[in-house]
C-alpha positions as a Markdown table, in Angstrom:
| # | Residue | x | y | z |
|---|---|---|---|---|
| 1 | Unk | 0.3 | 5.8 | -25.1 |
| 2 | Unk | -0.1 | 7.3 | -21.6 |
| 3 | Unk | -3.8 | 6.6 | -21.6 |
| 4 | Unk | -3.2 | 3.0 | -22.8 |
| 5 | Unk | -0.6 | 2.4 | -20.1 |
| 6 | Unk | -3.0 | 3.8 | -17.5 |
| 7 | Unk | -5.7 | 1.4 | -18.6 |
| 8 | Unk | -3.3 | -1.6 | -18.7 |
| 9 | Unk | -1.9 | -0.8 | -15.2 |
| 10 | Unk | -5.5 | -0.4 | -13.8 |
| 11 | Unk | -6.4 | -3.8 | -15.2 |
| 12 | Unk | -3.3 | -5.4 | -13.7 |
| 13 | Unk | -4.3 | -4.1 | -10.4 |
| 14 | Unk | -2.8 | -2.4 | -7.3 |
| 15 | Unk | -0.6 | -5.5 | -6.6 |
| 16 | Unk | 1.7 | -4.3 | -9.5 |
| 17 | Unk | 2.4 | -1.1 | -7.7 |
| 18 | Unk | 2.2 | -2.1 | -4.1 |
| 19 | Unk | 4.6 | -5.2 | -4.2 |
| 20 | Unk | 7.1 | -5.5 | -7.0 |
| 21 | Unk | 8.2 | -9.1 | -7.1 |
| 22 | Unk | 10.5 | -10.6 | -9.6 |
| 23 | Unk | 8.0 | -11.2 | -12.3 |
| 24 | Unk | 6.4 | -7.7 | -11.8 |
| 25 | Unk | 9.9 | -6.2 | -12.0 |
| 26 | Unk | 10.5 | -7.9 | -15.4 |
| 27 | Unk | 7.1 | -6.8 | -16.7 |
| 28 | Unk | 7.7 | -3.2 | -15.6 |
| 29 | Unk | 11.2 | -3.0 | -17.4 |
| 30 | Unk | 9.7 | -4.7 | -20.5 |
| 31 | Unk | 6.8 | -2.3 | -20.7 |
| 32 | Unk | 9.2 | 0.6 | -20.4 |
| 33 | Unk | 11.3 | -0.8 | -23.3 |
| 34 | Unk | 8.2 | -1.2 | -25.5 |
| 35 | Unk | 7.0 | 2.3 | -24.9 |
| 36 | Unk | 10.3 | 4.0 | -25.3 |
| 37 | Unk | 10.6 | 3.1 | -29.0 |
| 38 | Unk | 7.5 | 5.0 | -30.3 |
| 39 | Unk | 8.1 | 7.9 | -27.9 |
| 40 | Unk | 11.7 | 8.6 | -29.0 |
| 41 | Unk | 11.4 | 7.5 | -32.7 |
| 42 | Unk | 8.9 | 9.5 | -34.6 |
| 43 | Unk | 9.0 | 7.0 | -37.5 |
| 44 | Unk | 8.0 | 4.1 | -35.2 |
| 45 | Unk | 4.2 | 3.5 | -35.2 |
| 46 | Unk | 2.1 | 3.1 | -32.0 |
| 47 | Unk | 0.3 | 0.1 | -33.2 |
| 48 | Unk | 2.9 | -2.5 | -32.4 |
| 49 | Unk | 3.7 | -0.9 | -29.0 |
| 50 | Unk | 0.1 | -0.8 | -28.1 |
| 51 | Unk | -0.5 | -4.5 | -29.1 |
| 52 | Unk | 2.7 | -5.6 | -27.3 |
| 53 | Unk | 1.9 | -3.7 | -24.1 |
| 54 | Unk | -1.7 | -5.1 | -24.1 |
| 55 | Unk | -0.4 | -8.7 | -24.6 |
| 56 | Unk | 2.2 | -8.2 | -21.8 |
| 57 | Unk | -0.5 | -6.8 | -19.5 |
| 58 | Unk | -2.8 | -9.7 | -20.3 |
| 59 | Unk | 0.1 | -12.1 | -19.6 |
| 60 | Unk | 0.6 | -10.6 | -16.2 |
| 61 | Unk | -3.1 | -10.8 | -15.3 |
| 62 | Unk | -3.2 | -14.5 | -16.4 |
| 63 | Unk | 0.0 | -15.5 | -14.4 |
| 64 | Unk | -1.3 | -13.6 | -11.4 |
| 65 | Unk | -4.5 | -15.5 | -11.6 |
| 66 | Unk | -2.7 | -18.8 | -11.9 |
| 67 | Unk | -0.4 | -17.9 | -9.0 |
| 68 | Unk | -3.5 | -17.2 | -6.9 |
| 69 | Unk | -5.0 | -20.6 | -7.7 |
| 70 | Unk | -1.9 | -22.8 | -7.7 |
| 71 | Unk | 0.7 | -22.4 | -4.9 |
| 72 | Unk | 3.3 | -24.6 | -6.8 |
| 73 | Unk | 3.1 | -22.3 | -9.8 |
| 74 | Unk | 3.4 | -19.2 | -7.5 |
| 75 | Unk | 6.7 | -20.5 | -6.3 |
| 76 | Unk | 7.9 | -20.5 | -9.9 |
| 77 | Unk | 7.1 | -16.9 | -10.8 |
| 78 | Unk | 7.7 | -15.5 | -7.3 |
| 79 | Unk | 10.5 | -15.6 | -4.8 |
| 80 | Unk | 9.8 | -17.5 | -1.6 |
| 81 | Unk | 10.2 | -15.5 | 1.8 |
| 82 | Unk | 13.6 | -16.1 | 3.3 |
| 83 | Unk | 14.5 | -16.0 | 7.0 |
| 84 | Unk | 17.6 | -14.0 | 7.6 |
| 85 | Unk | 17.4 | -13.7 | 11.4 |
| 86 | Unk | 16.0 | -16.4 | 13.7 |
| 87 | Unk | 15.8 | -16.2 | 17.5 |
| 88 | Unk | 18.3 | -13.3 | 17.5 |
| 89 | Unk | 20.9 | -15.1 | 15.4 |
| 90 | Unk | 21.9 | -14.0 | 11.9 |
| 91 | Unk | 21.6 | -16.8 | 9.4 |
| 92 | Unk | 24.9 | -16.4 | 7.5 |
| 93 | Unk | 23.9 | -18.8 | 4.7 |
| 94 | Unk | 20.6 | -17.0 | 4.0 |
| 95 | Unk | 22.3 | -13.6 | 4.1 |
| 96 | Unk | 24.8 | -14.8 | 1.4 |
| 97 | Unk | 22.1 | -16.4 | -0.7 |
| 98 | Unk | 20.1 | -13.2 | -0.8 |
| 99 | Unk | 23.2 | -10.9 | -1.0 |
| 100 | Unk | 21.8 | -9.0 | 2.0 |
| 101 | Unk | 24.7 | -7.4 | 3.8 |
| 102 | Unk | 24.9 | -6.6 | 7.5 |
| 103 | Unk | 24.7 | -2.9 | 7.0 |
| 104 | Unk | 21.3 | -3.2 | 5.2 |
| 105 | Unk | 20.0 | -5.5 | 7.8 |
| 106 | Unk | 20.9 | -3.1 | 10.7 |
| 107 | Unk | 19.5 | -0.1 | 8.8 |
| 108 | Unk | 16.1 | -2.0 | 8.3 |
| 109 | Unk | 16.0 | -2.9 | 12.0 |
| 110 | Unk | 16.7 | 0.8 | 13.0 |
| 111 | Unk | 13.9 | 2.0 | 10.7 |
| 112 | Unk | 11.6 | -0.4 | 12.7 |
| 113 | Unk | 12.9 | 1.1 | 16.0 |
| 114 | Unk | 14.8 | -2.2 | 16.8 |
| 115 | Unk | 18.4 | -1.3 | 17.6 |
| 116 | Unk | 19.5 | -4.8 | 18.8 |
| 117 | Unk | 19.5 | -8.0 | 16.7 |
| 118 | Unk | 19.1 | -10.0 | 19.9 |
| 119 | Unk | 15.6 | -8.6 | 20.2 |
| 120 | Unk | 14.5 | -10.1 | 16.9 |
| 121 | Unk | 12.6 | -13.3 | 16.8 |
| 122 | Unk | 12.5 | -13.4 | 13.0 |
| 123 | Unk | 13.6 | -11.2 | 10.2 |
| 124 | Unk | 12.1 | -12.4 | 6.9 |
| 125 | Unk | 12.9 | -11.1 | 3.4 |
| 126 | Unk | 9.6 | -11.2 | 1.6 |
| 127 | Unk | 9.1 | -11.9 | -2.0 |
| 128 | Unk | 8.7 | -8.2 | -2.9 |
| 129 | Unk | 12.1 | -7.3 | -1.4 |
| 130 | Unk | 10.9 | -5.8 | 1.8 |
| 131 | Unk | 12.1 | -6.9 | 5.3 |
| 132 | Unk | 9.5 | -8.1 | 7.8 |
| 133 | Unk | 10.5 | -7.9 | 11.4 |
| 134 | Unk | 8.9 | -9.9 | 14.2 |
| 135 | Unk | 10.3 | -8.9 | 17.7 |
| 136 | Unk | 10.6 | -11.2 | 20.5 |
| 137 | Unk | 7.8 | -11.1 | 23.0 |
| 138 | Unk | 9.9 | -9.5 | 25.6 |
| 139 | Unk | 10.8 | -6.6 | 23.2 |
| 140 | Unk | 7.3 | -5.9 | 21.9 |
| 141 | Unk | 5.5 | -2.8 | 23.0 |
| 142 | Unk | 3.0 | -3.2 | 25.7 |
| 143 | Unk | -0.6 | -3.6 | 24.5 |
| 144 | Unk | -4.0 | -3.3 | 26.3 |
| 145 | Unk | -4.3 | -7.1 | 25.8 |
| 146 | Unk | -1.2 | -7.6 | 27.9 |
| 147 | Unk | -2.7 | -5.6 | 30.6 |
| 148 | Unk | -6.2 | -7.2 | 30.2 |
| 149 | Unk | -7.9 | -3.9 | 29.4 |
| 150 | Unk | -10.9 | -3.7 | 27.2 |
| 151 | Unk | -10.9 | -1.3 | 24.3 |
| 152 | Unk | -13.5 | 0.3 | 22.1 |
| 153 | Unk | -13.8 | -0.3 | 18.4 |
| 154 | Unk | -12.0 | 2.5 | 16.5 |
| 155 | Unk | -12.8 | 1.8 | 12.8 |
| 156 | Unk | -11.8 | 4.1 | 10.0 |
| 157 | Unk | -12.4 | 7.7 | 9.9 |
| 158 | Unk | -14.5 | 8.9 | 6.8 |
| 159 | Unk | -13.7 | 12.0 | 4.7 |
| 160 | Unk | -16.9 | 14.0 | 4.0 |
| 161 | Unk | -15.3 | 17.1 | 2.5 |
| 162 | Unk | -12.1 | 17.2 | 0.5 |
| 163 | Unk | -10.6 | 20.4 | -0.7 |
| 164 | Unk | -14.0 | 22.1 | -0.6 |
| 165 | Unk | -16.0 | 19.3 | -2.3 |
| 166 | Unk | -18.5 | 17.2 | -0.5 |
| 167 | Unk | -17.9 | 13.5 | -0.9 |
| 168 | Unk | -21.5 | 12.5 | -1.4 |
| 169 | Unk | -20.7 | 8.7 | -1.5 |
| 170 | Unk | -19.4 | 8.8 | 2.0 |
| 171 | Unk | -22.2 | 10.8 | 3.2 |
| 172 | Unk | -24.7 | 8.1 | 1.9 |
| 173 | Unk | -22.6 | 5.3 | 3.3 |
| 174 | Unk | -22.9 | 6.8 | 6.7 |
| 175 | Unk | -26.6 | 7.6 | 6.4 |
| 176 | Unk | -26.0 | 11.3 | 6.6 |
| 177 | Unk | -27.4 | 14.3 | 4.7 |
| 178 | Unk | -25.9 | 17.5 | 3.3 |
| 179 | Unk | -28.3 | 19.4 | 5.7 |
| 180 | Unk | -26.7 | 17.6 | 8.6 |
| 181 | Unk | -23.2 | 18.5 | 7.3 |
| 182 | Unk | -24.1 | 22.1 | 6.8 |
| 183 | Unk | -25.5 | 22.4 | 10.4 |
| 184 | Unk | -22.3 | 20.9 | 11.7 |
| 185 | Unk | -20.1 | 23.3 | 9.7 |
| 186 | Unk | -22.2 | 26.3 | 10.9 |
| 187 | Unk | -21.8 | 25.1 | 14.5 |
| 188 | Unk | -18.0 | 25.6 | 14.0 |
| 189 | Unk | -18.5 | 29.0 | 12.3 |
| 190 | Unk | -18.2 | 27.9 | 8.7 |
| 191 | Unk | -20.9 | 29.1 | 6.3 |
| 192 | Unk | -19.3 | 28.2 | 3.0 |
| 193 | Unk | -18.2 | 24.5 | 2.3 |
| 194 | Unk | -15.6 | 25.8 | -0.3 |
| 195 | Unk | -13.6 | 27.3 | 2.7 |
| 196 | Unk | -13.0 | 23.7 | 4.1 |
| 197 | Unk | -9.8 | 21.9 | 3.3 |
| 198 | Unk | -10.9 | 18.6 | 5.0 |
| 199 | Unk | -13.9 | 17.5 | 7.1 |
| 200 | Unk | -13.4 | 14.1 | 8.6 |
| 201 | Unk | -15.9 | 12.0 | 10.7 |
| 202 | Unk | -14.5 | 9.6 | 13.3 |
| 203 | Unk | -16.4 | 6.5 | 14.4 |
| 204 | Unk | -17.5 | 8.2 | 17.6 |
| 205 | Unk | -19.4 | 10.9 | 15.6 |
| 206 | Unk | -16.9 | 13.7 | 16.1 |
| 207 | Unk | -16.4 | 15.9 | 13.0 |
| 208 | Unk | -12.9 | 17.3 | 12.5 |
| 209 | Unk | -12.7 | 20.3 | 10.3 |
| 210 | Unk | -9.6 | 21.9 | 8.8 |
| 211 | Unk | -10.1 | 25.3 | 7.1 |
| 212 | Unk | -8.3 | 26.6 | 4.1 |
| 213 | Unk | -5.6 | 29.3 | 4.9 |
| 214 | Unk | -7.6 | 31.9 | 3.0 |
| 215 | Unk | -10.4 | 31.5 | 5.5 |
| 216 | Unk | -8.3 | 32.1 | 8.6 |
């Protein structure tokens, strides 16, 4: 049953885990109910539960596809984003509609380092239940663009060694060889790759190496 749930969840995609909207919430509860029967009742067979979970997963995939292709259908199975704060003013009607109280709103603002509601341009309750905050331009952190400063491309650092194991796919993607990696490790006084907790290459070519405690 665990392996079957793993397969079905994999097919349903990361969306199911990352953003639990109304329909995903119902699907998750229903799958839990279907699985609990055979797990807690030795006389209940697995066949029915396996089929039902498979059908429910298929339904979720089909509805997700239809939602992707049809915005009107998406509005039926998913909640629309709702504005709770606009131009520093709390929209009381929208707060009541979503049953989102003032304490929760203030807590969400504090978590995003915004202590004053007057600094909020928009606060939007998304379809997955999370609150998006857009500060007013005067309250936003200063950026290099504001100062008209040019910046270099940073990109995404690449993990080359993880827990003593070389990530060969990442080496190939960066057109690097194991010989190059061994040379870089030796330059930092490391002769055995198994002593490396993590080796991460940034976009400027600098290799960061963290050793395991036993190697200290």
